[in-house]
Every structure is written in C-alpha cells, then in structure tokens.
Coordinates of C-alpha atoms in Angstrom, one line a residue:
X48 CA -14.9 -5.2 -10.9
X49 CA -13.4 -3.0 -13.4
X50 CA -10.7 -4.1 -16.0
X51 CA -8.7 -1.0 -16.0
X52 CA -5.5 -1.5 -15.1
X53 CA -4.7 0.3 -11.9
X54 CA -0.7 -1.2 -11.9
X55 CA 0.9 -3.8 -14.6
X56 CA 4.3 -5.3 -14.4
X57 CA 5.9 -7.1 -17.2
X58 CA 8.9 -9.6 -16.3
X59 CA 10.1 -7.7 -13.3
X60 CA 13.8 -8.8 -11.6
X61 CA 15.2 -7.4 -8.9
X62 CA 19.2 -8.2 -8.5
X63 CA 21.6 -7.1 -5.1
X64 CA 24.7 -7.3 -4.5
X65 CA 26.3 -8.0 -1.0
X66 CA 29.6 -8.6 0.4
X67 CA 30.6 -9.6 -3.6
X68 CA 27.7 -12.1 -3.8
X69 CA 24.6 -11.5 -6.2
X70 CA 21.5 -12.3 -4.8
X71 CA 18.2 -12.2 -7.5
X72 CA 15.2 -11.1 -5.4
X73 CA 12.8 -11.2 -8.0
X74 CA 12.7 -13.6 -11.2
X75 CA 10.7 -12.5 -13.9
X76 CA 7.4 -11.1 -11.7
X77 CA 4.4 -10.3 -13.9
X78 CA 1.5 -8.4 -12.0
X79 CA -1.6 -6.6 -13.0
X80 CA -4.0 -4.8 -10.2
X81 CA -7.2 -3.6 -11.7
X82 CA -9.2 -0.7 -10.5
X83 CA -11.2 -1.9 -7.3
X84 CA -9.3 -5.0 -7.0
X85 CA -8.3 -6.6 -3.3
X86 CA -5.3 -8.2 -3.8
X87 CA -3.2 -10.0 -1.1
X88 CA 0.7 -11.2 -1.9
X89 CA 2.4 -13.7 1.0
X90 CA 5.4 -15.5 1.3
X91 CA 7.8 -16.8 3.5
X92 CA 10.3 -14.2 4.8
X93 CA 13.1 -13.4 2.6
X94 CA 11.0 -14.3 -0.3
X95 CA 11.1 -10.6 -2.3
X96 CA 7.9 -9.1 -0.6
X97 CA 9.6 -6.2 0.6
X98 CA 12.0 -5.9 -2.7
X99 CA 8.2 -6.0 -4.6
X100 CA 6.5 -3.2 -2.4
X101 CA 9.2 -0.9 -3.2
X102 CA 8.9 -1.2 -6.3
X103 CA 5.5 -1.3 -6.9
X104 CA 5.8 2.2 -4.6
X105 CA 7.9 3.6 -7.0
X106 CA 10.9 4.0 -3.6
X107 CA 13.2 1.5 -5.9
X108 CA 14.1 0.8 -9.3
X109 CA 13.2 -3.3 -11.3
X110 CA 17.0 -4.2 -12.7
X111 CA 15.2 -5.1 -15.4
X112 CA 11.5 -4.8 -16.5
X113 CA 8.6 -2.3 -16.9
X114 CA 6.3 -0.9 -14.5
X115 CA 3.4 1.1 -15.5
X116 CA 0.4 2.6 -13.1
X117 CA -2.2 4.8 -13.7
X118 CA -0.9 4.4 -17.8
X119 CA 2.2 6.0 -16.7
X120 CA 5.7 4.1 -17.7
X121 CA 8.0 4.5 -14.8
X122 CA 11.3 3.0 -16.9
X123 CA 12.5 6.1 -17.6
X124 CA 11.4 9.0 -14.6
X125 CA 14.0 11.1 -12.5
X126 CA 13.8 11.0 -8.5
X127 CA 11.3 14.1 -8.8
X128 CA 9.2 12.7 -11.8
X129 CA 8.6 9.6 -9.8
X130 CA 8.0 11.5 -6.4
X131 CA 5.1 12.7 -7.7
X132 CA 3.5 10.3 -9.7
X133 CA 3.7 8.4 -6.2
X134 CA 2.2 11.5 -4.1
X135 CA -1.0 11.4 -6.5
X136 CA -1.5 8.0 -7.3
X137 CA -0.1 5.9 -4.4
X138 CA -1.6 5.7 -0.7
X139 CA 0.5 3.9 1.8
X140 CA -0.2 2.0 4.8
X141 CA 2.7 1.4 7.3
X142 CA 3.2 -1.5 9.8
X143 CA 4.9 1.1 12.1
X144 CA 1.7 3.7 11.6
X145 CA 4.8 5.8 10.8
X146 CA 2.5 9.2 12.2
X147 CA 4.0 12.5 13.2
X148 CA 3.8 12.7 17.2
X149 CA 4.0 16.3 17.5
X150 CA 1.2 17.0 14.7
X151 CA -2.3 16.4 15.7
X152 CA -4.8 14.1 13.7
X153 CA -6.0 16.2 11.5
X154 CA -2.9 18.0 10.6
X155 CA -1.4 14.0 10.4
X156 CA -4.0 14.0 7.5
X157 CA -3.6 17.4 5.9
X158 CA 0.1 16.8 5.6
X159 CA 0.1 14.8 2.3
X160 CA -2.5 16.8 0.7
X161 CA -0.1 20.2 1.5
X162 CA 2.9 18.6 0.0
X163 CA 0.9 17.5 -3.4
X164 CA -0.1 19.9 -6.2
X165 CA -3.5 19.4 -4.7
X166 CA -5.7 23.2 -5.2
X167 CA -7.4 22.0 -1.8
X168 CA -7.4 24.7 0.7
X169 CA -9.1 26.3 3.2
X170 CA -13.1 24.9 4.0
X171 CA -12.3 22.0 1.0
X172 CA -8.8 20.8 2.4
X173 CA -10.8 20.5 5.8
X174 CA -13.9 18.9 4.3
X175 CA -11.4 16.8 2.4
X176 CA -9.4 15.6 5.9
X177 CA -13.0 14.9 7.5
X178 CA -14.1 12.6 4.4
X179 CA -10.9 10.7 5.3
X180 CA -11.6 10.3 8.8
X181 CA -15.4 9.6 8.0
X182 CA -14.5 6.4 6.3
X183 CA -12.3 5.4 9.0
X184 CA -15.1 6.2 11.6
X185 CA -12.3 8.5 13.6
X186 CA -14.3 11.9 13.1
X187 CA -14.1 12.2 17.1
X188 CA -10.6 12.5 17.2
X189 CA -9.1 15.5 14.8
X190 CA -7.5 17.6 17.8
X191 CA -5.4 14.1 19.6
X192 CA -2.0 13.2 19.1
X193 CA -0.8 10.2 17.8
X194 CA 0.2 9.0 21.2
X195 CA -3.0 9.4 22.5
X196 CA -4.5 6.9 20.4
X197 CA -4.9 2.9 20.7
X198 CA -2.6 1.3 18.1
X199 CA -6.0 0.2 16.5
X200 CA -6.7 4.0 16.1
X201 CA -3.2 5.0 15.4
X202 CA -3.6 2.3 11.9
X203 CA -7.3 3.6 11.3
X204 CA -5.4 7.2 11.0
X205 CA -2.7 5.7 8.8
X206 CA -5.3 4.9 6.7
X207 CA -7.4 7.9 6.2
X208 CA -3.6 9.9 5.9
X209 CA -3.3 7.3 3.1
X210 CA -6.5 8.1 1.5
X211 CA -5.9 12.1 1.6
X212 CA -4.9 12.2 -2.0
X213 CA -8.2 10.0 -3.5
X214 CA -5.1 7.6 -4.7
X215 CA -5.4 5.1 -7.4
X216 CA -4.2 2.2 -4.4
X217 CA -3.4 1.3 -1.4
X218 CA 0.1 0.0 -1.1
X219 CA -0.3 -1.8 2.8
X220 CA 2.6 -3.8 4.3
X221 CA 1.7 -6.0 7.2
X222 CA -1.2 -3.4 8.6
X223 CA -1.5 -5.6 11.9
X224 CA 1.9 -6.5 12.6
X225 CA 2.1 -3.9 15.5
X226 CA -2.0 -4.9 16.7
X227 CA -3.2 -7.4 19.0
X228 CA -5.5 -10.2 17.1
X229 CA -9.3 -8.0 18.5
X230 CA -7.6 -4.6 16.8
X231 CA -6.1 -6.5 13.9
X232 CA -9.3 -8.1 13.1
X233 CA -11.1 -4.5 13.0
X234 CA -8.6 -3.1 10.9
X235 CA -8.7 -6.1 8.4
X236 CA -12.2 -5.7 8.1
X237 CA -12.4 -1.8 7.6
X238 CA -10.3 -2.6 4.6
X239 CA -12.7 -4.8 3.1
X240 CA -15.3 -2.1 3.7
X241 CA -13.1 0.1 2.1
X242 CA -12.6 -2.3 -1.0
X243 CA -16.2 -2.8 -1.2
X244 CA -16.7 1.1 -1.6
X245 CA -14.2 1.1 -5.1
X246 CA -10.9 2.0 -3.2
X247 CA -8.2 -0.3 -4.9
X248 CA -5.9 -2.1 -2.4
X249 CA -2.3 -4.6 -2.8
X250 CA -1.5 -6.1 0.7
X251 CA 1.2 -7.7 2.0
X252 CA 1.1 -9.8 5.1
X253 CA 2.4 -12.8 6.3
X254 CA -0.9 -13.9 8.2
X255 CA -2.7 -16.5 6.2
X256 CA -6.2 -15.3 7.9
X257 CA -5.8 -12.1 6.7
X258 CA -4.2 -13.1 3.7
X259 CA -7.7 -15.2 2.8
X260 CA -9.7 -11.8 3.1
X261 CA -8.6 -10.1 -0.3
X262 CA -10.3 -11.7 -3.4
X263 CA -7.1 -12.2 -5.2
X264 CA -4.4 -14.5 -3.4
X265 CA -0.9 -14.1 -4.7
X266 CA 2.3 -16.2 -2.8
X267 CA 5.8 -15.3 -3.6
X268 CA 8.4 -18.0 -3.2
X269 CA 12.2 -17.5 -3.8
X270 CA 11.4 -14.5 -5.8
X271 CA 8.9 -15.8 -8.5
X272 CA 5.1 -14.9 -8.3
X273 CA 2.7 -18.1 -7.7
X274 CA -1.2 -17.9 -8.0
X275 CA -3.1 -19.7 -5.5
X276 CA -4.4 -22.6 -7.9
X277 CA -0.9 -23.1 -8.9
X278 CA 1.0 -22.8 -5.1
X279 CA 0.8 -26.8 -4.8
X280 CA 2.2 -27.4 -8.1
X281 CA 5.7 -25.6 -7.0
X282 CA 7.5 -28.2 -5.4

C-alpha cells in the first residue's frame, strides 16, 4: 500500500448548537487515509459518524481543525472552491442509492462527468461510463431505469456513478443499509475487489461483519476516534 496521503485530519471538532444547548460531536479527531487504503469507521449511533462523513466530504465545515486531501487545505475555500475539489476528488456511495429515476443508467453515470471540468465527450465520455459499469459487472444494463433494477443493482450503479470521475476515494455511508443480507454481501465484496484493484475507499457502517472486511478498523465513541487495539482500553 502506498503512503501518500489520500485525506489527513489534524485535531478535528465539530460543535452544534440546539435549542441553547452545545453539543461537541467531534473531540479532537486525527485521521489519515493513504492512497489504496480500505478503511472502515463504526460506532454506536449518535456517536459523530455522520458529523465526520460530511466533513471528510467537504458538505460541512470542522469548528476547529484542518482538513487536507489530495494536498489541498480546505480551511480556507468558498462554497464553489470546495464544490469542486469534491466533484474531482471525492466519489460517493449513498445508503438511499440516491439515482435519478427518470435518467437511464448510463446517463445516471454520465451525469457527474458532465457537471465536472472533465474534457470527456463524445466516444471517450461513453468509453469512460462503460469502464464504470465494467467494474461493477452492470455493462448489460445502460438503457434501464433505476426502478427497474434490484436494489443490489441499484447500489452496483451507485458505485460505478461514484467512480465516473477516477476520484481519489470513495466516501460510502452504510452501502447495505437498504439490501437484504445475499445482496449486501455481494456488494461488500465488489468493494474489496474494487480496493484490491488501487481504488481508495473510507466506509461507514454499523455492521460489525462488514465492518471486519476493510484492512483498517476505526470505532468512534462519543465523538473521539478509537483504533481497534485500543477499543477495549476506553472504558
């Protein structure tokens, strides 16, 4: 595995405030992801998973901290500045699948590539979208809808649309949630495939099986990072 860092945070806090009360959802996180790393982060609910994937998907702001990926220092972007270091170096993957129903497959896939400053066009955006769908073994199904597909199939194309921009990482948030355990499982491994060809990848899930699969295990608890040799020392 490579040492280049793909994401680092440095002493990362996260404060809200609701109904007058001031809740600290992240204490002090420190986080590195190297390039082809497989990294899993669970937790019990509440614990500052979601607060952390927002973050690290540049869609909300540390209170206090850095947060560099790709080299870049996030501290100090605007809305747009941070819009599109997150189209070309961030893939996300979606509990809800969160595909267009009226766009077909392909065009599903196509979407994110259109909306970046990517010069693909033509022959190479398509040759681009079938790549995509190669590694996700959906080549079959370019012309179907969304709602013609198997959840399992729906996620596999959630996927590929993640990969459409050759991002840095994957950012995935509970890819099985919506899946029955035979789908889930498929999914879960397809991942690892896709980790085992290079593709970085930070997961959260709250399924300890799934959580096991990625070769780095981090728990969050009450807002403070825990490595798995050190979970049973936090009492």
């Amino acid at each position: 595995m490579n040492n280049k860092h793909v994401i680092e945070l440095k002493n990362i806090t996260k404060k809200f405030v609701l109904g007058g009360m001031e809740t600290q959802a992240l204490r002090g996180v420190n986080l590195t992801v190297n390039e082809g790393e497989y990294l899993s982060i669970s937790g019990p609910s509440g614990c500052g998973k979601s607060t952390l994937l927002n973050i690290l998907g540049l869609l909300d702001s540390p209170s206090t901290g850095t947060y560099t990926i790709a080299g870049n220092d996030v501290s100090n972007l605007d809305v747009n500045q941070r819009a599109t270091l997150r189209n070309k170096h961030i893939g996300f993957v979606f509990q809800s699948f969160n595909l267009i129903d009226e766009l077909s497959v392909f065009d599903n896939i196509a979407l994110p590539i259109k909306y970046s400053d990517s010069p693909l066009t033509g022959s190479a955006l398509k040759a681009q979208v079938m790549a995509c769908l190669d590694l996700v073994q959906m080549t079959h199904r370019t012309e179907h809808k969304p709602n013609q597909l198997s959840g399992g199939q729906q996620q596999r194309i959630a996927i590929a649309r993640a990969l459409a921009n050759q991002p840095d990482i994957l950012l995935i948030d509970e890819p099985t949630g919506n899946l029955d355990s035979k789908n889930g499982d498929a999914v879960m491994r397809m991942l690892s495939d896709l980790n085992d060809k290079g593709t970085s990848m930070c997961m959260v899930t709250h399924d300890p099986r799934y959580a096991e699969m990625a070769k780095r295990k981090l728990f969050l608890l009450d807002g403070v990072m825990v490595d798995e040799m050190n979970l049973e020392m936090v009492g």
